[in-house]
Amino acid sequence: MQLQQLAYFVAVADIRHFTRAADEMDVAQPTLSQQIRALERSLGAPLFARSPGNVELTAAGAELLPIARRMLAEADNARLALRELGELGRGKVRLGATPSLCTGLVPKIIGDYHRSHPGVAIVITEGGSRDLQRLLAEGALDLALLVDSRAQDDPRLVTEPLFVEELVVISALDAPPPTRRARMQVAELRSKQLVMFREGYDLRETTLAACRAEGFEPTFAVEGGEMDAVLGFVAAGLGVAVVPSTVVGERFRTTRLASPGLARTVQVARRSGVELSRAAAELAASIGRATA
């Protein structure tokens, strides 16, 4: 089994077309097909079910795909680490973060880091904590900023809590206040139209769990958005939303929730047993300093 064969295999698995995969890998299509067949012979199982105009993974191929991604990622990390044996003047760091953290925390961290290490390229991947956790475990990311994820239960990952962030209710400035009290009860959301995040979004799950604990299902005015969309819909007066206090600007009325309230824990995660490159290790240290 060769790394180049695994790279060809992953390309075909992603594109589901041998000719287009060969173009993507800048290799002749017969060469790519020969290497895939050689890989199948060495593994003793077909990896693709081939039919005219259609390429699908077999059970063996589906089993190999995440393993191949991790092996290729490890090879990339090894090459990167060897290139970085000198001064920390170059390299690349792949950071994953949730959209809400990209709105507030991440720009400052990346700005400070870039000023200190201008030669290091930074690739940001936005996504929900569960998606980022999977990408990190597969080796597609070096570090990830996760929110209330279950990563601490994943033996493939190591997590470190950074800070706890209060969740608040926001509404449009020209809309009636969502409560007459100094603080709002979660139960009062029963009578409100909520602007709700998409499925798989941590803030959606947290809000739904809090409402269900009070014995009701909330009513959605609109749902399915990321952070920027949700903020825009609330500003337009479509409803209220539960969001982190750190993303709220002056264009909203902010109402705190009554004790015990709602909060989320922001964590930085990396893969267990995998040494970070110098560039990634320095970014992890920068994240720790910025949130201390």
Backbone as CSV, one residue per row, in Angstrom:
resi,resn,N_x,N_y,N_z,CA_x,CA_y,CA_z,C_x,C_y,C_z
1,MET,0.847,-1.193,0.000,0.000,0.000,0.000,0.886,1.249,0.000
2,GLN,0.695,2.134,-0.960,1.496,3.339,-1.094,0.638,4.574,-0.861
3,LEU,1.274,5.629,-0.341,0.538,6.866,-0.079,-0.076,7.434,-1.359
4,GLN,0.659,7.328,-2.491,0.122,7.856,-3.734,-1.133,7.100,-4.151
5,GLN,-1.147,5.778,-3.922,-2.341,5.002,-4.220,-3.519,5.443,-3.358
6,LEU,-3.242,5.720,-2.084,-4.305,6.196,-1.199,-4.821,7.561,-1.647
7,ALA,-3.907,8.419,-2.122,-4.331,9.741,-2.607,-5.239,9.596,-3.828
8,TYR,-4.889,8.679,-4.746,-5.748,8.431,-5.902,-7.103,7.884,-5.455
9,PHE,-7.076,6.968,-4.498,-8.319,6.379,-3.985,-9.228,7.453,-3.391
10,VAL,-8.678,8.353,-2.558,-9.479,9.408,-1.943,-10.039,10.351,-3.006
11,ALA,-9.237,10.659,-4.029,-9.714,11.544,-5.094,-10.917,10.937,-5.807
12,VAL,-10.851,9.651,-6.143,-11.980,9.007,-6.818,-13.186,8.926,-5.878
13,ALA,-12.930,8.627,-4.598,-14.024,8.544,-3.628,-14.741,9.879,-3.489
14,ASP,-14.002,10.982,-3.549,-14.613,12.308,-3.407,-15.347,12.743,-4.678
15,ILE,-14.738,12.468,-5.837,-15.273,12.973,-7.101,-16.243,11.987,-7.750
16,ARG,-16.086,10.671,-7.423,-16.932,9.602,-7.963,-16.859,9.530,-9.499
17,HIS,-15.647,9.796,-10.016,-15.453,9.724,-11.461,-13.955,9.569,-11.705
18,PHE,-13.569,8.502,-12.425,-12.149,8.216,-12.606,-11.454,9.265,-13.467
19,THR,-12.064,9.669,-14.563,-11.413,10.632,-15.461,-11.244,11.986,-14.790
20,ARG,-12.303,12.471,-14.115,-12.193,13.767,-13.452,-11.218,13.696,-12.280
21,ALA,-11.176,12.555,-11.592,-10.209,12.394,-10.498,-8.788,12.425,-11.038
22,ALA,-8.571,11.799,-12.197,-7.237,11.826,-12.806,-6.839,13.255,-13.162
23,ASP,-7.788,14.023,-13.707,-7.501,15.431,-14.020,-7.152,16.198,-12.750
24,GLU,-7.908,15.948,-11.678,-7.654,16.629,-10.405,-6.270,16.300,-9.871
25,MET,-5.826,15.051,-10.048,-4.526,14.612,-9.531,-3.402,14.838,-10.536
26,ASP,-3.747,15.385,-11.706,-2.754,15.675,-12.748,-1.998,14.412,-13.149
27,VAL,-2.743,13.353,-13.462,-2.166,12.078,-13.862,-3.040,11.496,-14.962
28,ALA,-2.478,10.663,-15.804,-3.260,10.025,-16.862,-4.282,9.082,-16.248
29,GLN,-5.466,9.050,-16.856,-6.533,8.214,-16.301,-6.149,6.734,-16.242
30,PRO,-5.478,6.157,-17.289,-5.065,4.750,-17.174,-4.115,4.502,-16.003
31,THR,-3.227,5.470,-15.741,-2.310,5.311,-14.617,-3.058,5.287,-13.297
32,LEU,-3.999,6.209,-13.142,-4.790,6.233,-11.908,-5.562,4.922,-11.746
33,SER,-6.184,4.430,-12.808,-6.952,3.187,-12.717,-6.048,2.018,-12.355
34,GLN,-4.846,1.981,-12.939,-3.910,0.897,-12.630,-3.516,0.920,-11.157
35,GLN,-3.277,2.109,-10.621,-2.879,2.225,-9.223,-4.020,1.831,-8.281
36,ILE,-5.239,2.171,-8.655,-6.394,1.758,-7.839,-6.523,0.236,-7.851
37,ARG,-6.357,-0.372,-9.039,-6.431,-1.835,-9.117,-5.315,-2.482,-8.304
38,ALA,-4.118,-1.886,-8.344,-3.012,-2.435,-7.554,-3.316,-2.342,-6.067
39,LEU,-3.934,-1.242,-5.644,-4.322,-1.095,-4.240,-5.369,-2.138,-3.857
40,GLU,-6.323,-2.360,-4.734,-7.354,-3.367,-4.460,-6.748,-4.763,-4.350
41,ARG,-5.763,-5.058,-5.218,-5.116,-6.372,-5.144,-4.357,-6.531,-3.830
42,SER,-3.661,-5.462,-3.400,-2.891,-5.561,-2.160,-3.792,-5.707,-0.942
43,LEU,-5.005,-5.153,-1.007,-5.937,-5.253,0.111,-6.831,-6.482,0.011
44,GLY,-6.899,-7.068,-1.167,-7.711,-8.265,-1.343,-9.195,-8.014,-1.389
45,ALA,-9.588,-6.795,-1.790,-11.017,-6.471,-1.846,-11.232,-5.324,-2.824
46,PRO,-12.346,-5.340,-3.575,-12.659,-4.205,-4.449,-13.072,-2.998,-3.610
47,LEU,-12.644,-1.820,-4.045,-12.940,-0.590,-3.318,-14.070,0.210,-3.962
48,PHE,-14.291,-0.029,-5.258,-15.338,0.698,-5.981,-16.219,-0.284,-6.749
49,ALA,-17.497,0.016,-6.781,-18.432,-0.683,-7.663,-18.587,0.172,-8.908
50,ARG,-18.107,-0.335,-10.031,-18.050,0.448,-11.255,-19.191,0.038,-12.190
51,SER,-19.854,1.054,-12.747,-20.853,0.831,-13.782,-20.816,2.048,-14.695
52,PRO,-21.316,1.951,-15.913,-21.247,3.095,-16.839,-21.829,4.367,-16.231
53,GLY,-20.988,5.378,-16.118,-21.431,6.670,-15.598,-21.644,6.725,-14.106
54,ASN,-21.229,5.669,-13.395,-21.482,5.660,-11.960,-20.352,4.928,-11.237
55,VAL,-19.846,5.536,-10.173,-18.805,4.935,-9.345,-19.238,5.063,-7.892
56,GLU,-19.346,3.946,-7.194,-19.764,3.951,-5.798,-18.752,3.179,-4.955
57,LEU,-18.613,3.586,-3.702,-17.745,2.868,-2.788,-18.373,1.530,-2.398
58,THR,-17.547,0.489,-2.337,-17.987,-0.768,-1.755,-17.909,-0.653,-0.234
59,ALA,-18.331,-1.700,0.469,-18.213,-1.694,1.929,-16.755,-1.560,2.343
60,ALA,-15.859,-2.235,1.620,-14.428,-2.126,1.931,-13.926,-0.711,1.672
61,GLY,-14.392,-0.103,0.582,-13.975,1.265,0.280,-14.436,2.247,1.330
62,ALA,-15.686,2.096,1.784,-16.207,2.989,2.829,-15.426,2.833,4.124
63,GLU,-14.984,1.613,4.413,-14.192,1.366,5.618,-12.807,1.985,5.497
64,LEU,-12.231,1.934,4.304,-10.868,2.446,4.099,-10.808,3.963,4.062
65,LEU,-11.887,4.628,3.605,-11.822,6.065,3.325,-11.361,6.899,4.518
66,PRO,-11.973,6.808,5.710,-11.482,7.637,6.822,-10.051,7.281,7.242
67,ILE,-9.685,6.005,7.095,-8.312,5.598,7.427,-7.335,6.232,6.448
68,ALA,-7.683,6.221,5.167,-6.822,6.821,4.153,-6.671,8.316,4.380
69,ARG,-7.763,8.986,4.737,-7.669,10.429,5.006,-6.707,10.694,6.164
70,ARG,-6.803,9.890,7.228,-5.908,10.100,8.364,-4.453,9.842,7.985
71,MET,-4.199,8.796,7.206,-2.830,8.481,6.814,-2.234,9.588,5.948
72,LEU,-3.023,10.107,5.021,-2.543,11.204,4.177,-2.313,12.472,4.990
73,ALA,-3.208,12.719,5.955,-3.036,13.891,6.811,-1.771,13.769,7.654
74,GLU,-1.509,12.569,8.170,-0.303,12.362,8.968,0.943,12.572,8.111
75,ALA,0.900,12.103,6.871,2.036,12.305,5.977,2.264,13.788,5.710
76,ASP,1.162,14.528,5.512,1.290,15.978,5.318,1.873,16.648,6.559
77,ASN,1.424,16.212,7.734,1.942,16.793,8.968,3.423,16.510,9.135
78,ALA,3.845,15.299,8.755,5.262,14.951,8.858,6.098,15.828,7.935
79,ARG,5.626,16.029,6.717,6.359,16.884,5.783,6.414,18.319,6.303
80,LEU,5.297,18.776,6.862,5.256,20.135,7.396,6.209,20.291,8.571
81,ALA,6.220,19.318,9.470,7.095,19.400,10.636,8.559,19.445,10.229
82,LEU,8.929,18.661,9.212,10.319,18.664,8.759,10.695,20.003,8.134
83,ARG,9.733,20.623,7.436,10.016,21.932,6.838,10.165,23.017,7.896
84,GLU,9.573,22.766,9.076,9.569,23.789,10.120,10.667,23.584,11.159
85,LEU,11.675,22.783,10.833,12.738,22.546,11.807,13.537,23.820,12.097
86,GLY,13.528,24.753,11.148,14.227,26.014,11.366,13.369,26.983,12.160
87,GLU,13.548,28.235,11.912,12.778,29.270,12.602,11.313,29.180,12.191
88,LEU,10.430,29.636,13.088,8.993,29.628,12.799,8.683,30.801,11.877
89,GLY,9.029,30.614,10.599,8.807,31.680,9.644,7.888,31.297,8.516
90,ARG,7.490,30.048,8.502,6.615,29.585,7.433,5.815,28.390,7.931
91,GLY,4.934,27.892,7.089,4.099,26.755,7.481,2.639,27.055,7.237
92,LYS,1.792,26.172,7.708,0.348,26.320,7.549,-0.343,25.702,8.749
93,VAL,-1.385,26.382,9.223,-2.188,25.873,10.325,-3.645,25.834,9.876
94,ARG,-4.305,24.712,10.137,-5.719,24.541,9.771,-6.546,24.584,11.054
95,LEU,-7.310,25.667,11.204,-8.102,25.887,12.411,-9.580,25.808,12.094
96,GLY,-10.311,25.017,12.869,-11.757,24.975,12.750,-12.402,25.755,13.881
97,ALA,-13.508,26.416,13.591,-14.216,27.191,14.618,-15.675,27.317,14.230
98,THR,-16.537,27.442,15.232,-17.958,27.632,14.965,-18.193,29.038,14.416
99,PRO,-19.272,29.249,13.652,-19.537,30.579,13.099,-19.633,31.677,14.154
100,SER,-20.199,31.371,15.330,-20.306,32.410,16.354,-18.939,32.816,16.871
101,LEU,-18.016,31.877,17.004,-16.664,32.210,17.444,-15.903,32.947,16.351
102,CYS,-16.192,32.602,15.082,-15.564,33.338,13.980,-16.038,34.786,13.938
103,THR,-17.235,35.028,14.460,-17.767,36.392,14.485,-17.055,37.252,15.523
104,GLY,-16.715,36.665,16.678,-16.159,37.478,17.755,-14.726,37.179,18.112
105,LEU,-14.432,35.969,18.542,-13.135,35.634,19.120,-12.029,35.434,18.097
106,VAL,-12.310,34.685,17.039,-11.261,34.236,16.128,-10.536,35.376,15.409
107,PRO,-11.216,36.410,14.898,-10.477,37.461,14.193,-9.370,38.096,15.019
108,LYS,-9.604,38.348,16.300,-8.559,38.943,17.141,-7.386,37.983,17.315
109,ILE,-7.689,36.719,17.584,-6.621,35.736,17.765,-5.777,35.618,16.502
110,ILE,-6.446,35.488,15.349,-5.722,35.329,14.092,-4.943,36.594,13.751
111,GLY,-5.532,37.760,14.034,-4.822,39.014,13.772,-3.537,39.115,14.570
112,ASP,-3.608,38.819,15.868,-2.406,38.863,16.715,-1.371,37.847,16.244
113,TYR,-1.841,36.648,15.909,-0.919,35.593,15.487,-0.237,35.960,14.170
114,HIS,-1.007,36.498,13.244,-0.441,36.845,11.935,0.608,37.948,12.056
115,ARG,0.379,38.898,12.946,1.372,39.955,13.119,2.686,39.393,13.653
116,SER,2.620,38.366,14.482,3.834,37.768,15.036,4.473,36.770,14.079
117,HIS,3.644,36.123,13.251,4.156,35.078,12.354,3.571,35.278,10.954
118,PRO,3.975,36.338,10.257,3.354,36.661,8.965,3.601,35.613,7.886
119,GLY,4.605,34.756,8.055,4.896,33.756,7.042,4.058,32.503,7.145
120,VAL,3.266,32.380,8.197,2.453,31.184,8.407,1.066,31.403,7.806
121,ALA,0.684,30.515,6.899,-0.653,30.591,6.304,-1.663,29.939,7.251
122,ILE,-2.824,30.570,7.389,-3.872,30.057,8.278,-5.111,29.757,7.447
123,VAL,-5.600,28.541,7.548,-6.800,28.121,6.832,-7.911,27.915,7.858
124,ILE,-9.004,28.653,7.718,-10.121,28.590,8.655,-11.259,27.762,8.055
125,THR,-11.780,26.841,8.840,-12.966,26.073,8.463,-14.075,26.368,9.458
126,GLU,-15.182,26.926,8.957,-16.339,27.189,9.817,-17.283,25.993,9.783
127,GLY,-17.868,25.679,10.920,-18.826,24.587,10.955,-19.342,24.369,12.360
128,GLY,-20.323,23.492,12.487,-20.825,23.118,13.789,-19.799,22.284,14.539
129,SER,-19.916,22.235,15.854,-18.926,21.534,16.662,-18.807,20.067,16.290
130,ARG,-19.922,19.420,15.982,-19.866,17.998,15.634,-19.111,17.783,14.335
131,ASP,-19.365,18.648,13.332,-18.650,18.522,12.066,-17.164,18.781,12.261
132,LEU,-16.830,19.784,13.049,-15.426,20.105,13.287,-14.733,18.983,14.055
133,GLN,-15.447,18.389,14.990,-14.885,17.268,15.750,-14.522,16.119,14.812
134,ARG,-15.404,15.831,13.861,-15.130,14.757,12.901,-13.935,15.098,12.019
135,LEU,-13.879,16.323,11.509,-12.769,16.733,10.655,-11.450,16.680,11.406
136,LEU,-11.477,17.088,12.665,-10.267,17.052,13.471,-9.796,15.613,13.663
137,ALA,-10.708,14.716,13.985,-10.347,13.317,14.205,-9.809,12.671,12.934
138,GLU,-10.296,13.120,11.763,-9.838,12.568,10.491,-8.505,13.158,10.054
139,GLY,-8.016,14.182,10.762,-6.748,14.798,10.391,-6.873,15.939,9.416
140,ALA,-8.100,16.379,9.119,-8.296,17.491,8.191,-8.075,18.843,8.851
141,LEU,-8.000,18.879,10.191,-7.731,20.104,10.941,-6.592,19.844,11.929
142,ASP,-5.888,20.916,12.285,-4.851,20.821,13.316,-5.424,21.132,14.692
143,LEU,-6.292,22.133,14.746,-6.920,22.578,15.992,-8.381,22.919,15.700
144,ALA,-9.205,22.858,16.722,-10.598,23.264,16.552,-11.083,23.925,17.828
145,LEU,-11.845,24.991,17.657,-12.536,25.647,18.763,-13.965,25.131,18.769
146,LEU,-14.303,24.366,19.785,-15.592,23.687,19.871,-16.416,24.268,21.009
147,VAL,-17.718,24.062,20.924,-18.633,24.581,21.936,-19.470,23.441,22.483
148,ASP,-19.340,23.192,23.792,-20.166,22.179,24.456,-20.234,20.883,23.661
149,SER,-19.146,20.522,22.995,-19.172,19.295,22.195,-18.950,18.085,23.083
150,ARG,-19.090,16.941,22.474,-18.820,15.696,23.184,-17.406,15.215,22.914
151,ALA,-16.526,16.132,22.503,-15.160,15.759,22.154,-14.407,15.189,23.347
152,GLN,-14.783,15.641,24.567,-14.075,15.123,25.743,-14.330,13.640,25.941
153,ASP,-15.360,13.098,25.288,-15.653,11.673,25.369,-15.067,10.906,24.187
154,ASP,-14.365,11.596,23.292,-13.787,10.973,22.109,-12.320,10.669,22.390
155,PRO,-11.919,9.395,22.458,-10.528,9.072,22.781,-9.531,9.545,21.732
156,ARG,-10.025,9.924,20.545,-9.130,10.401,19.490,-8.706,11.848,19.703
157,LEU,-9.387,12.555,20.630,-9.166,13.988,20.787,-8.794,14.342,22.224
158,VAL,-8.080,15.459,22.352,-7.759,16.048,23.652,-8.359,17.445,23.668
159,THR,-9.117,17.783,24.695,-9.754,19.095,24.779,-9.302,19.840,26.020
160,GLU,-9.337,21.154,25.922,-9.004,22.018,27.066,-10.046,23.134,27.152
161,PRO,-10.804,23.223,28.236,-11.774,24.317,28.381,-11.074,25.672,28.385
162,LEU,-11.681,26.643,27.720,-11.101,27.988,27.656,-11.886,28.980,28.505
163,PHE,-13.205,29.040,28.315,-14.020,29.966,29.094,-15.486,29.585,28.951
164,VAL,-16.290,30.095,29.860,-17.739,29.883,29.829,-18.394,31.167,29.339
165,GLU,-19.307,31.035,28.412,-19.933,32.179,27.754,-21.429,32.192,28.063
166,GLU,-21.941,33.315,28.565,-23.368,33.443,28.883,-24.187,33.538,27.606
167,LEU,-25.350,32.887,27.608,-26.300,33.010,26.512,-27.404,33.977,26.915
168,VAL,-27.808,34.818,25.987,-28.811,35.848,26.257,-29.873,35.822,25.162
169,VAL,-30.982,36.500,25.425,-32.051,36.633,24.440,-31.917,37.990,23.767
170,ILE,-31.901,38.006,22.444,-31.823,39.285,21.728,-33.111,39.511,20.952
171,SER,-33.443,40.790,20.790,-34.630,41.183,20.026,-34.327,42.508,19.348
172,ALA,-35.152,42.875,18.370,-34.947,44.134,17.649,-35.197,45.318,18.578
173,LEU,-34.461,46.387,18.369,-34.585,47.566,19.227,-35.978,48.185,19.151
174,ASP,-36.615,48.100,17.980,-37.937,48.726,17.834,-39.078,47.755,18.124
175,ALA,-38.758,46.550,18.597,-39.797,45.586,18.971,-40.110,45.725,20.455
176,PRO,-41.297,45.300,20.901,-41.603,45.359,22.334,-40.616,44.501,23.128
177,PRO,-40.266,44.901,24.343,-39.378,44.086,25.183,-39.968,42.691,25.361
178,PRO,-39.128,41.649,25.351,-39.654,40.279,25.461,-40.188,39.946,26.848
179,THR,-39.888,40.769,27.860,-40.391,40.543,29.213,-40.476,41.869,29.948
180,ARG,-41.323,41.921,30.980,-41.407,43.125,31.804,-40.467,43.037,33.002
181,ARG,-39.878,41.880,33.210,-38.978,41.687,34.345,-37.563,42.125,33.989
182,ALA,-36.722,42.219,35.026,-35.318,42.558,34.796,-34.626,41.442,34.025
183,ARG,-35.023,40.208,34.325,-34.474,39.050,33.617,-35.619,38.177,33.135
184,MET,-35.358,37.459,32.055,-36.407,36.678,31.404,-36.336,35.221,31.830
185,GLN,-37.479,34.614,32.067,-37.546,33.185,32.337,-37.565,32.416,31.010
186,VAL,-36.909,31.258,31.003,-36.946,30.432,29.790,-38.392,30.108,29.409
187,ALA,-39.252,29.914,30.410,-40.651,29.581,30.140,-41.351,30.666,29.325
188,GLU,-40.880,31.908,29.413,-41.503,32.994,28.660,-41.258,32.876,27.151
189,LEU,-40.303,32.049,26.752,-40.076,31.837,25.325,-41.231,31.084,24.679
190,ARG,-42.076,30.479,25.496,-43.232,29.739,24.967,-44.102,30.641,24.094
191,SER,-44.244,31.897,24.454,-45.131,32.806,23.742,-44.402,33.635,22.684
192,LYS,-43.132,33.343,22.441,-42.348,34.132,21.496,-42.126,33.379,20.189
193,GLN,-41.926,34.155,19.142,-41.495,33.609,17.859,-39.964,33.586,17.854
194,LEU,-39.385,32.391,17.711,-37.939,32.273,17.759,-37.328,32.237,16.356
195,VAL,-36.203,32.906,16.226,-35.351,32.736,15.050,-34.344,31.655,15.430
196,MET,-34.378,30.530,14.705,-33.646,29.349,15.143,-32.546,28.946,14.161
197,PHE,-31.447,28.508,14.734,-30.319,28.050,13.938,-30.648,26.736,13.229
198,ARG,-29.797,26.369,12.298,-29.994,25.129,11.551,-29.800,23.908,12.452
199,GLU,-30.260,22.759,11.977,-30.081,21.513,12.710,-28.595,21.175,12.799
200,GLY,-28.203,20.608,13.934,-26.800,20.286,14.163,-26.012,21.417,14.786
201,TYR,-26.637,22.577,14.939,-25.989,23.754,15.508,-26.126,23.684,17.031
202,ASP,-25.035,23.889,17.751,-25.055,23.723,19.197,-26.063,24.643,19.886
203,LEU,-26.177,25.876,19.407,-27.105,26.815,20.034,-28.554,26.366,19.845
204,ARG,-28.839,25.732,18.733,-30.192,25.190,18.518,-30.482,24.111,19.553
205,GLU,-29.547,23.189,19.727,-29.755,22.083,20.654,-29.884,22.590,22.090
206,THR,-29.064,23.575,22.456,-29.126,24.123,23.809,-30.466,24.795,24.071
207,THR,-30.938,25.582,23.101,-32.211,26.286,23.257,-33.377,25.306,23.324
208,LEU,-33.386,24.329,22.434,-34.470,23.345,22.443,-34.491,22.554,23.748
209,ALA,-33.322,22.169,24.232,-33.260,21.407,25.484,-33.800,22.225,26.650
210,ALA,-33.490,23.522,26.697,-33.966,24.380,27.779,-35.482,24.542,27.720
211,CYS,-36.024,24.707,26.506,-37.487,24.838,26.366,-38.192,23.539,26.745
212,ARG,-37.639,22.429,26.302,-38.270,21.141,26.609,-38.215,20.834,28.094
213,ALA,-37.154,21.304,28.763,-37.078,21.116,30.211,-38.190,21.877,30.925
214,GLU,-38.717,22.938,30.278,-39.844,23.697,30.821,-41.183,23.169,30.324
215,GLY,-41.167,22.099,29.522,-42.398,21.435,29.117,-43.051,21.943,27.851
216,PHE,-42.297,22.582,26.956,-42.927,23.053,25.725,-41.941,23.004,24.558
217,GLU,-42.516,22.995,23.351,-41.759,23.101,22.112,-41.881,24.540,21.615
218,PRO,-40.756,25.202,21.352,-40.837,26.602,20.915,-41.410,26.737,19.508
219,THR,-41.932,27.905,19.222,-42.455,28.223,17.897,-41.390,28.978,17.113
220,PHE,-41.157,28.546,15.868,-40.129,29.176,15.045,-40.760,30.171,14.073
221,ALA,-40.224,31.374,14.040,-40.594,32.317,12.994,-39.849,31.962,11.711
222,VAL,-38.589,31.587,11.867,-37.745,31.169,10.749,-36.635,30.316,11.353
223,GLU,-36.166,29.337,10.599,-35.098,28.489,11.097,-34.178,28.102,9.952
224,GLY,-32.989,27.590,10.319,-32.069,27.071,9.317,-30.862,27.933,9.049
225,GLY,-30.692,29.038,9.794,-29.610,29.952,9.485,-28.330,29.696,10.270
226,GLU,-27.244,30.292,9.787,-26.001,30.387,10.538,-26.072,31.671,11.367
227,MET,-24.988,32.001,12.063,-25.009,33.128,12.991,-25.367,34.444,12.311
228,ASP,-24.711,34.777,11.207,-24.980,36.062,10.549,-26.440,36.168,10.116
229,ALA,-26.982,35.074,9.595,-28.374,35.099,9.141,-29.326,35.278,10.316
230,VAL,-29.067,34.568,11.410,-29.938,34.688,12.581,-29.920,36.115,13.118
231,LEU,-28.750,36.712,13.215,-28.666,38.097,13.692,-29.424,39.033,12.764
232,GLY,-29.305,38.797,11.463,-30.009,39.651,10.502,-31.520,39.521,10.616
233,PHE,-32.019,38.295,10.798,-33.459,38.086,10.925,-34.006,38.731,12.200
234,VAL,-33.246,38.646,13.292,-33.688,39.278,14.541,-33.699,40.797,14.369
235,ALA,-32.659,41.343,13.761,-32.598,42.793,13.548,-33.762,43.272,12.687
236,ALA,-34.245,42.401,11.782,-35.372,42.760,10.919,-36.714,42.612,11.628
237,GLY,-36.707,42.157,12.889,-37.931,42.081,13.670,-38.730,40.807,13.495
238,LEU,-38.095,39.737,12.980,-38.839,38.496,12.744,-39.090,37.709,14.016
239,GLY,-38.286,37.934,15.043,-38.460,37.196,16.286,-37.274,37.413,17.202
240,VAL,-37.186,36.587,18.255,-36.083,36.666,19.203,-35.194,35.448,19.003
241,ALA,-33.971,35.523,19.540,-33.044,34.398,19.437,-32.193,34.324,20.695
242,VAL,-31.742,33.117,20.995,-30.815,32.895,22.103,-29.425,32.772,21.507
243,VAL,-28.526,33.686,21.890,-27.198,33.747,21.286,-26.153,34.003,22.377
244,PRO,-24.873,33.794,22.070,-23.812,34.127,23.022,-23.731,35.636,23.237
245,SER,-23.460,36.031,24.465,-23.391,37.464,24.776,-22.285,38.168,24.007
246,THR,-21.235,37.422,23.606,-20.086,38.051,22.955,-20.355,38.468,21.514
247,VAL,-21.455,38.021,20.899,-21.718,38.393,19.508,-22.736,39.520,19.400
248,VAL,-23.274,39.979,20.525,-24.347,40.972,20.508,-23.756,42.369,20.349
249,GLY,-24.262,43.095,19.381,-23.835,44.477,19.195,-24.897,45.455,19.656
250,GLU,-24.701,46.705,19.342,-25.610,47.752,19.805,-26.924,47.791,19.038
251,ARG,-27.034,46.988,17.965,-28.276,47.037,17.172,-29.379,46.171,17.761
252,PHE,-29.137,45.510,18.912,-30.124,44.634,19.518,-30.454,45.060,20.941
253,ARG,-31.659,44.726,21.386,-31.987,44.753,22.812,-31.527,43.409,23.385
254,THR,-30.766,43.450,24.457,-30.253,42.241,25.093,-30.967,42.006,26.415
255,THR,-31.515,40.811,26.596,-32.207,40.451,27.825,-31.539,39.214,28.422
256,ARG,-31.065,39.357,29.651,-30.412,38.222,30.312,-31.465,37.261,30.854
257,LEU,-31.109,35.999,30.922,-32.006,34.976,31.438,-31.880,34.864,32.946
258,ALA,-32.998,34.571,33.594,-33.002,34.428,35.051,-32.155,33.225,35.466
259,SER,-31.615,33.306,36.663,-30.775,32.242,37.212,-31.521,30.907,37.216
260,PRO,-30.869,29.819,36.829,-29.436,29.660,36.589,-29.001,30.080,35.194
261,GLY,-29.921,30.482,34.354,-29.567,30.959,33.021,-29.069,29.841,32.119
262,LEU,-28.518,30.252,30.990,-27.926,29.315,30.038,-26.516,29.777,29.714
263,ALA,-25.623,28.822,29.503,-24.234,29.144,29.172,-23.661,28.027,28.327
264,ARG,-22.525,28.288,27.723,-21.830,27.258,26.956,-20.333,27.362,27.233
265,THR,-19.642,26.243,27.139,-18.211,26.196,27.387,-17.468,26.118,26.063
266,VAL,-16.544,27.035,25.850,-15.713,27.039,24.649,-14.439,26.266,24.949
267,GLN,-14.080,25.349,24.051,-12.922,24.492,24.252,-12.027,24.520,23.025
268,VAL,-10.737,24.295,23.227,-9.819,24.070,22.113,-9.493,22.585,22.102
269,ALA,-9.499,21.997,20.921,-9.286,20.554,20.800,-8.201,20.267,19.769
270,ARG,-7.497,19.171,19.995,-6.507,18.652,19.045,-6.570,17.136,19.089
271,ARG,-5.867,16.510,18.163,-5.883,15.047,18.115,-4.981,14.450,19.193
272,SER,-5.450,13.388,19.781,-4.680,12.700,20.812,-3.524,11.933,20.185
273,GLY,-2.349,12.017,20.818,-1.194,11.247,20.377,-0.512,11.774,19.141
274,VAL,-0.916,12.936,18.648,-0.311,13.533,17.462,0.345,14.846,17.865
275,GLU,1.646,14.952,17.629,2.361,16.167,18.000,2.028,17.291,17.021
276,LEU,1.705,18.449,17.572,1.399,19.596,16.726,2.666,20.117,16.057
277,SER,2.505,20.657,14.849,3.611,21.372,14.223,3.944,22.599,15.057
278,ARG,5.101,23.184,14.837,5.489,24.364,15.612,4.505,25.504,15.399
279,ALA,4.048,25.656,14.161,3.097,26.735,13.872,1.778,26.507,14.601
280,ALA,1.286,25.259,14.592,0.015,24.956,15.264,0.161,25.060,16.774
281,ALA,1.303,24.619,17.307,1.513,24.704,18.743,1.536,26.156,19.206
282,GLU,2.139,27.016,18.403,2.187,28.431,18.776,0.789,29.063,18.687
283,LEU,-0.018,28.637,17.713,-1.385,29.151,17.632,-2.186,28.689,18.845
284,ALA,-2.014,27.426,19.242,-2.719,26.925,20.436,-2.332,27.747,21.663
285,ALA,-1.046,28.081,21.786,-0.594,28.916,22.905,-1.201,30.314,22.814
286,SER,-1.321,30.852,21.610,-1.916,32.171,21.422,-3.387,32.169,21.815
287,ILE,-4.096,31.093,21.481,-5.505,30.970,21.863,-5.627,30.958,23.397
288,GLY,-4.741,30.198,24.037,-4.770,30.125,25.503,-4.521,31.481,26.142
289,ARG,-3.561,32.236,25.611,-3.251,33.560,26.163,-4.406,34.530,25.958
290,ALA,-5.041,34.454,24.786,-6.121,35.401,24.457,-7.369,35.165,25.276
291,THR,-7.550,33.947,25.781,-8.780,33.624,26.519,-8.545,33.419,28.003
292,ALA,-7.324,33.655,28.468,-7.006,33.442,29.882,-7.715,34.483,30.752
